[in-house]
Amino acid sequence: MSRYFTEKLSSLTPYTPGEQPKDMQYIKLNTNESPFAPSKSVSDAVLSESQKLQLYSDPECVNVRRELARVYGVDINKVIVTNGSDEVLNFAFMAFADQKNPLVFPNITYGFYPVFAQLNGIPYTEIPLKDDFTIDINDYIGINKTVVIANPNAPTGIALTLGDIEKIVASNPNNVVIIDEAYVDFGAQSAVSLVEKYENLLVVQTFSKSRSMAGARLGFAIGCESLIADLNTIRYSTNPYNVNRMTDAAGTAALKDNNYYMENCKTIVKNREWTVNELQKLGFEVLPSKANFVFAKCDKIDGEELYLQLKNRGILIRHFNKDSICQYNRITIGAIEQMQKLIDEITLILEEN
Ligand code: PMP
């Protein structure tokens, strides 16, 4: 740290992204990316837009927002797009939480929430999950704080029902409830349908997982017009060109090819069920996942040891050091050949152990 770093930020612990080692070619099952390439129209749109990079991007991102409005059946003014959904989460924390409206989220969830809270000087409370890693919705009913819930949750993959989400939203009318649906397309129920009914609901989604665009950085939020206007106040006060030209075009093209992506999601769900079954046969305990990853542990091998041994064999999965989950690993669901290779290698590791 330099001696110039401000005191208020000097204790900030930044988010640790999943590793991207360059020493060899790995089967990457550690950052929940899609194994499928974007559709051809997306690559074509990016190429064509790259010829116009001398021009600024559209600060209103009308093209991709219009397509989002069409696909999700909402008015375009209820949609904002950002540089990945991380950015809109940060904007939402800045806009809707402070000392008077502190944040609450589960103690096991997406690791960026406490970081954005600290970055913005917002107090936060982490509410413990139940022993089975589910969220107890009673903890959030009428809590009178700014609520953030990943649905499905990460890294557990466990989802709440739409009914439970509605109870939380309805019982906190004086605070914004942010539902982070990064993984919703793999089997959970989206809360977008509730946006018309509740002015305090903000639904956040991303193109990084189900739409094969993690490298393009495109996220979005859907909420009532006044919430979106507030987020735009933050956006225009930080970076009005937050979504670049190529990403705007890529997102627009992806939404026109929505069926391709939704079919890919069905394949991932099938591969997930296959993987769960195989892991269970090997003696793993696997949490019930509605996401493109599973969270699993095996009594026959230490969690970190499994992660390290798989890495030695060219397969990356995600291990977290936190005590309560260090026996588990989060494994992204990829193509079936990748999952077969994972199961083959785990079988060998367990035999040799
Ligand atoms: N929310 C959750 C729960 C996530 O796991 C991630 C991915 N790391 C994000 C949001 C952010 O994804 P992105 O910025 O790529 O849209």
XYZ file of C-alpha atoms and ligand atoms in Angstrom:
369
model
C 0.000 0.000 0.000
C 1.356 3.457 -0.823
C 1.404 6.137 1.834
C -1.148 8.031 -0.287
C -3.944 5.445 -0.060
C -6.774 7.101 1.855
C -7.382 6.019 5.406
C -11.035 5.287 4.769
C -10.111 2.632 2.180
C -6.924 1.297 3.696
C -8.651 -1.645 5.392
C -10.592 -2.683 2.274
C -10.242 -6.379 1.424
C -10.815 -6.660 -2.309
C -12.760 -9.427 -4.008
C -10.700 -12.414 -5.183
C -11.775 -13.525 -8.660
C -11.461 -17.214 -9.607
C -7.933 -18.044 -10.732
C -7.034 -17.919 -14.438
C -3.641 -19.693 -14.540
C -1.696 -19.531 -17.820
C 0.844 -22.322 -17.204
C -1.172 -24.961 -19.073
C -4.543 -25.557 -20.691
C -7.059 -26.387 -17.960
C -10.610 -27.632 -18.052
C -12.090 -24.550 -16.388
C -14.872 -25.434 -13.993
C -14.086 -22.657 -11.515
C -15.792 -19.443 -12.629
C -19.232 -20.554 -13.812
C -18.663 -19.596 -17.432
C -20.629 -21.217 -20.232
C -18.858 -23.975 -22.174
C -20.709 -22.835 -25.317
C -19.399 -20.148 -27.674
C -21.675 -17.187 -28.439
C -23.880 -17.566 -31.512
C -22.437 -16.510 -34.890
C -24.583 -13.396 -35.069
C -22.896 -12.195 -31.862
C -19.380 -12.570 -33.309
C -20.575 -10.900 -36.544
C -22.052 -7.981 -34.597
C -18.840 -7.520 -32.594
C -16.714 -7.573 -35.749
C -18.919 -5.053 -37.506
C -19.025 -2.747 -34.486
C -15.244 -2.946 -34.102
C -14.981 -0.932 -37.331
C -16.582 2.011 -35.494
C -14.460 2.136 -32.370
C -13.402 5.706 -33.085
C -16.923 6.681 -31.979
C -18.211 6.657 -28.404
C -20.792 4.056 -27.519
C -24.466 4.979 -27.061
C -24.736 6.131 -23.412
C -28.382 5.059 -23.394
C -27.643 1.644 -24.900
C -31.017 1.810 -26.598
C -30.475 -1.222 -28.821
C -29.756 -3.751 -26.134
C -32.255 -2.220 -23.691
C -34.992 -2.390 -26.328
C -34.278 -6.092 -26.840
C -34.213 -6.728 -23.086
C -37.550 -4.948 -22.741
C -38.978 -7.177 -25.489
C -37.597 -10.456 -24.101
C -38.624 -9.709 -20.493
C -41.935 -8.032 -21.352
C -41.250 -4.731 -19.563
C -41.050 -1.077 -20.541
C -37.607 0.047 -21.745
C -37.470 2.654 -18.946
C -37.483 -0.155 -16.424
C -34.144 -1.468 -17.735
C -30.538 -0.358 -17.131
C -27.441 -2.053 -18.577
C -23.991 -2.049 -17.017
C -20.443 -3.315 -17.316
C -21.229 -6.766 -15.939
C -23.807 -7.179 -13.203
C -21.116 -6.438 -10.613
C -21.358 -2.819 -11.702
C -25.111 -2.553 -11.244
C -24.829 -4.230 -7.839
C -22.282 -1.602 -6.838
C -24.531 1.166 -8.206
C -27.517 -0.249 -6.320
C -25.580 -0.388 -3.050
C -24.482 3.225 -3.560
C -27.977 4.347 -4.455
C -30.125 2.486 -1.958
C -28.049 1.731 1.154
C -26.395 3.920 3.761
C -26.071 4.275 7.555
C -29.844 4.629 7.870
C -30.591 1.795 5.445
C -27.817 -0.726 6.114
C -27.429 -3.880 4.069
C -28.341 -7.440 4.984
C -27.408 -10.584 3.125
C -26.688 -14.224 3.982
C -23.347 -15.100 5.606
C -22.643 -17.525 2.787
C -23.248 -15.807 -0.529
C -21.543 -13.917 -3.353
C -18.233 -12.561 -2.020
C -18.583 -9.189 -3.712
C -21.451 -8.002 -1.476
C -19.299 -7.265 1.599
C -16.637 -5.716 -0.631
C -19.051 -3.259 -2.265
C -20.499 -2.488 1.159
C -17.038 -1.712 2.562
C -16.044 0.270 -0.530
C -19.084 2.489 -0.084
C -18.859 2.709 3.708
C -22.213 0.973 4.169
C -22.777 -1.019 7.392
C -23.905 -4.579 6.749
C -25.132 -7.641 8.631
C -24.542 -11.175 7.456
C -27.427 -13.458 8.420
C -26.449 -17.110 8.960
C -27.927 -19.711 6.641
C -29.672 -22.676 8.239
C -27.614 -25.846 8.835
C -28.764 -27.234 5.501
C -27.453 -24.079 3.749
C -30.939 -22.784 2.962
C -32.079 -19.212 3.620
C -34.656 -18.830 6.391
C -36.984 -16.240 4.880
C -38.319 -15.352 8.337
C -34.950 -13.683 8.967
C -35.759 -11.174 6.216
C -39.482 -10.596 6.724
C -40.022 -6.983 7.801
C -36.325 -6.522 8.540
C -36.412 -2.865 7.463
C -32.968 -2.921 5.865
C -31.715 -3.033 2.307
C -31.852 -6.718 1.429
C -29.607 -8.456 -1.103
C -30.281 -12.060 -1.979
C -28.694 -14.105 -4.744
C -31.368 -16.404 -6.133
C -30.187 -19.085 -6.700
C -27.660 -18.421 -3.976
C -23.952 -18.764 -4.661
C -21.954 -20.856 -3.987
C -24.686 -23.193 -2.699
C -26.884 -23.174 -5.825
C -30.004 -23.393 -3.643
C -32.996 -21.299 -4.809
C -35.919 -19.696 -3.022
C -39.381 -19.931 -4.555
C -40.987 -16.877 -6.143
C -43.567 -16.955 -3.330
C -40.837 -16.621 -0.708
C -39.137 -13.798 -2.608
C -42.482 -11.989 -2.811
C -42.982 -12.294 0.954
C -39.600 -10.643 1.564
C -40.278 -7.851 -0.939
C -43.828 -7.207 0.278
C -42.764 -7.048 3.937
C -40.053 -4.414 3.399
C -41.874 -1.609 1.545
C -39.536 1.093 2.906
C -36.367 -0.547 1.616
C -35.113 -1.797 -1.702
C -34.828 -5.564 -2.055
C -32.179 -6.543 -4.582
C -32.547 -10.012 -6.071
C -29.370 -11.077 -7.852
C -30.451 -13.575 -10.500
C -27.053 -14.268 -12.080
C -27.924 -17.987 -12.281
C -31.710 -17.882 -12.632
C -31.832 -19.287 -16.176
C -30.693 -22.719 -14.999
C -33.922 -23.652 -13.272
C -35.013 -21.079 -10.665
C -38.018 -18.734 -10.833
C -37.317 -15.125 -11.813
C -38.811 -12.225 -9.867
C -39.041 -10.009 -12.979
C -42.798 -10.661 -13.057
C -43.119 -8.877 -9.676
C -41.513 -5.636 -10.818
C -44.845 -4.155 -11.947
C -46.317 -4.809 -8.514
C -43.508 -3.681 -6.159
C -41.679 -0.369 -6.424
C -38.982 -1.596 -3.997
C -37.863 -4.603 -6.067
C -34.716 -4.538 -8.181
C -33.881 -7.667 -10.190
C -30.292 -7.990 -11.374
C -29.165 -10.363 -14.120
C -26.113 -10.971 -16.285
C -25.107 -12.119 -19.773
C -22.021 -13.800 -18.243
C -23.517 -17.217 -17.541
C -26.560 -18.274 -19.560
C -25.688 -16.061 -22.539
C -22.020 -17.018 -22.940
C -20.698 -13.464 -22.660
C -18.600 -13.339 -19.471
C -15.730 -11.746 -21.399
C -17.921 -9.020 -22.907
C -19.080 -7.690 -19.501
C -22.810 -7.061 -19.747
C -25.223 -6.988 -16.841
C -28.653 -5.459 -16.372
C -31.267 -4.610 -13.810
C -35.035 -4.414 -14.079
C -37.053 -2.354 -11.620
C -39.626 0.416 -11.488
C -38.784 3.588 -13.445
C -37.793 5.643 -10.418
C -35.317 3.006 -9.156
C -33.781 2.817 -12.630
C -33.607 6.627 -12.781
C -31.653 6.625 -9.492
C -29.241 4.041 -10.859
C -28.799 6.204 -13.946
C -27.939 9.161 -11.727
C -25.067 7.072 -10.348
C -24.110 5.800 -13.812
C -23.999 9.293 -15.322
C -21.931 10.406 -12.322
C -19.322 7.700 -12.800
C -19.160 6.408 -16.390
C -21.945 7.073 -18.910
C -20.098 4.921 -21.484
C -19.946 1.927 -19.178
C -21.106 -0.502 -21.878
C -18.853 -0.399 -24.891
C -20.022 -0.461 -28.489
C -19.090 -4.082 -29.163
C -20.803 -5.318 -26.011
C -23.973 -3.330 -26.765
C -24.083 -4.930 -30.226
C -23.211 -8.391 -28.861
C -25.979 -8.241 -26.264
C -28.513 -7.084 -28.851
C -27.588 -9.952 -31.182
C -27.644 -12.493 -28.329
C -31.192 -11.518 -27.368
C -32.326 -11.934 -30.975
C -30.907 -15.489 -30.724
C -32.476 -16.124 -27.327
C -33.643 -19.646 -28.218
C -30.065 -20.767 -28.821
C -29.092 -19.668 -25.316
C -32.158 -21.087 -23.610
C -31.515 -24.457 -25.320
C -27.927 -24.318 -24.020
C -29.325 -23.778 -20.527
C -31.397 -26.959 -20.918
C -28.228 -28.841 -21.867
C -26.461 -27.502 -18.771
C -29.386 -28.595 -16.595
C -29.159 -32.100 -18.123
C -25.383 -32.184 -17.584
C -25.902 -30.976 -14.010
C -28.311 -33.827 -13.237
C -25.840 -36.317 -14.758
C -22.952 -34.880 -12.733
C -24.920 -34.870 -9.465
C -25.799 -38.506 -9.990
C -22.192 -39.502 -10.750
C -20.841 -37.533 -7.776
C -23.386 -39.151 -5.486
C -22.324 -42.597 -6.740
C -18.773 -41.670 -5.694
C -19.981 -40.822 -2.188
C -20.353 -37.048 -2.518
C -22.982 -35.020 -0.754
C -24.306 -32.496 -3.297
C -26.539 -29.553 -2.387
C -29.723 -29.253 -4.527
C -28.636 -26.822 -7.242
C -30.695 -24.682 -9.602
C -27.546 -23.049 -11.001
C -24.834 -23.891 -13.543
C -22.660 -25.228 -10.737
C -22.900 -27.675 -7.871
C -21.540 -27.390 -4.357
C -20.305 -30.745 -3.124
C -18.192 -32.476 -0.510
C -16.935 -35.985 0.044
C -16.033 -37.519 3.398
C -13.300 -39.551 1.704
C -11.180 -36.505 0.842
C -10.492 -33.056 2.250
C -12.052 -30.255 0.191
C -8.837 -28.369 -0.467
C -6.957 -31.588 -1.226
C -9.487 -32.510 -3.903
C -9.195 -29.043 -5.437
C -5.368 -29.270 -5.470
C -5.252 -32.778 -6.884
C -7.691 -31.885 -9.656
C -5.627 -28.813 -10.472
C -2.536 -31.029 -10.822
C -4.512 -33.088 -13.284
C -5.566 -30.070 -15.334
C -9.058 -29.413 -13.930
C -9.881 -26.210 -12.067
C -12.728 -26.066 -9.575
C -13.414 -23.395 -6.945
C -12.443 -23.904 -3.326
C -13.245 -21.374 -0.575
C -11.192 -21.219 2.623
C -14.043 -20.071 4.871
C -14.338 -22.575 7.769
C -18.021 -23.423 7.348
C -17.627 -24.404 3.677
C -13.984 -25.471 3.331
C -14.897 -29.138 2.892
C -16.958 -28.233 -0.158
C -15.983 -27.300 -3.692
C -18.003 -25.366 -6.230
C -17.906 -27.112 -9.581
C -19.140 -25.361 -12.719
C -21.259 -27.496 -15.024
C -19.653 -27.570 -18.455
C -19.998 -29.708 -21.574
C -20.690 -33.399 -20.975
C -17.161 -34.419 -22.077
C -15.698 -32.067 -19.474
C -17.944 -33.505 -16.773
C -17.033 -37.048 -17.805
C -13.334 -36.156 -17.508
C -13.985 -34.610 -14.075
C -15.711 -37.769 -12.844
C -12.937 -39.988 -14.295
C -10.247 -37.958 -12.532
C -12.122 -37.832 -9.216
C -12.579 -41.618 -9.417
C -8.802 -42.052 -9.833
C -8.026 -39.590 -7.035
C -10.347 -41.403 -4.617
C -8.839 -44.781 -5.583
C -5.308 -43.495 -4.950
C -6.210 -41.721 -1.730
N -23.792 -12.242 -8.887
C -23.358 -13.462 -8.584
C -24.111 -14.256 -7.562
C -22.226 -14.000 -9.231
O -21.768 -15.208 -8.909
C -21.558 -13.209 -10.199
C -20.363 -13.762 -10.938
N -19.178 -13.789 -10.319
C -22.041 -11.919 -10.448
C -23.167 -11.468 -9.792
C -21.345 -10.963 -11.372
O -21.254 -11.408 -12.666
P -20.905 -10.410 -13.849
O -20.267 -9.187 -13.282
O -19.983 -11.205 -14.713
O -22.210 -10.095 -14.507
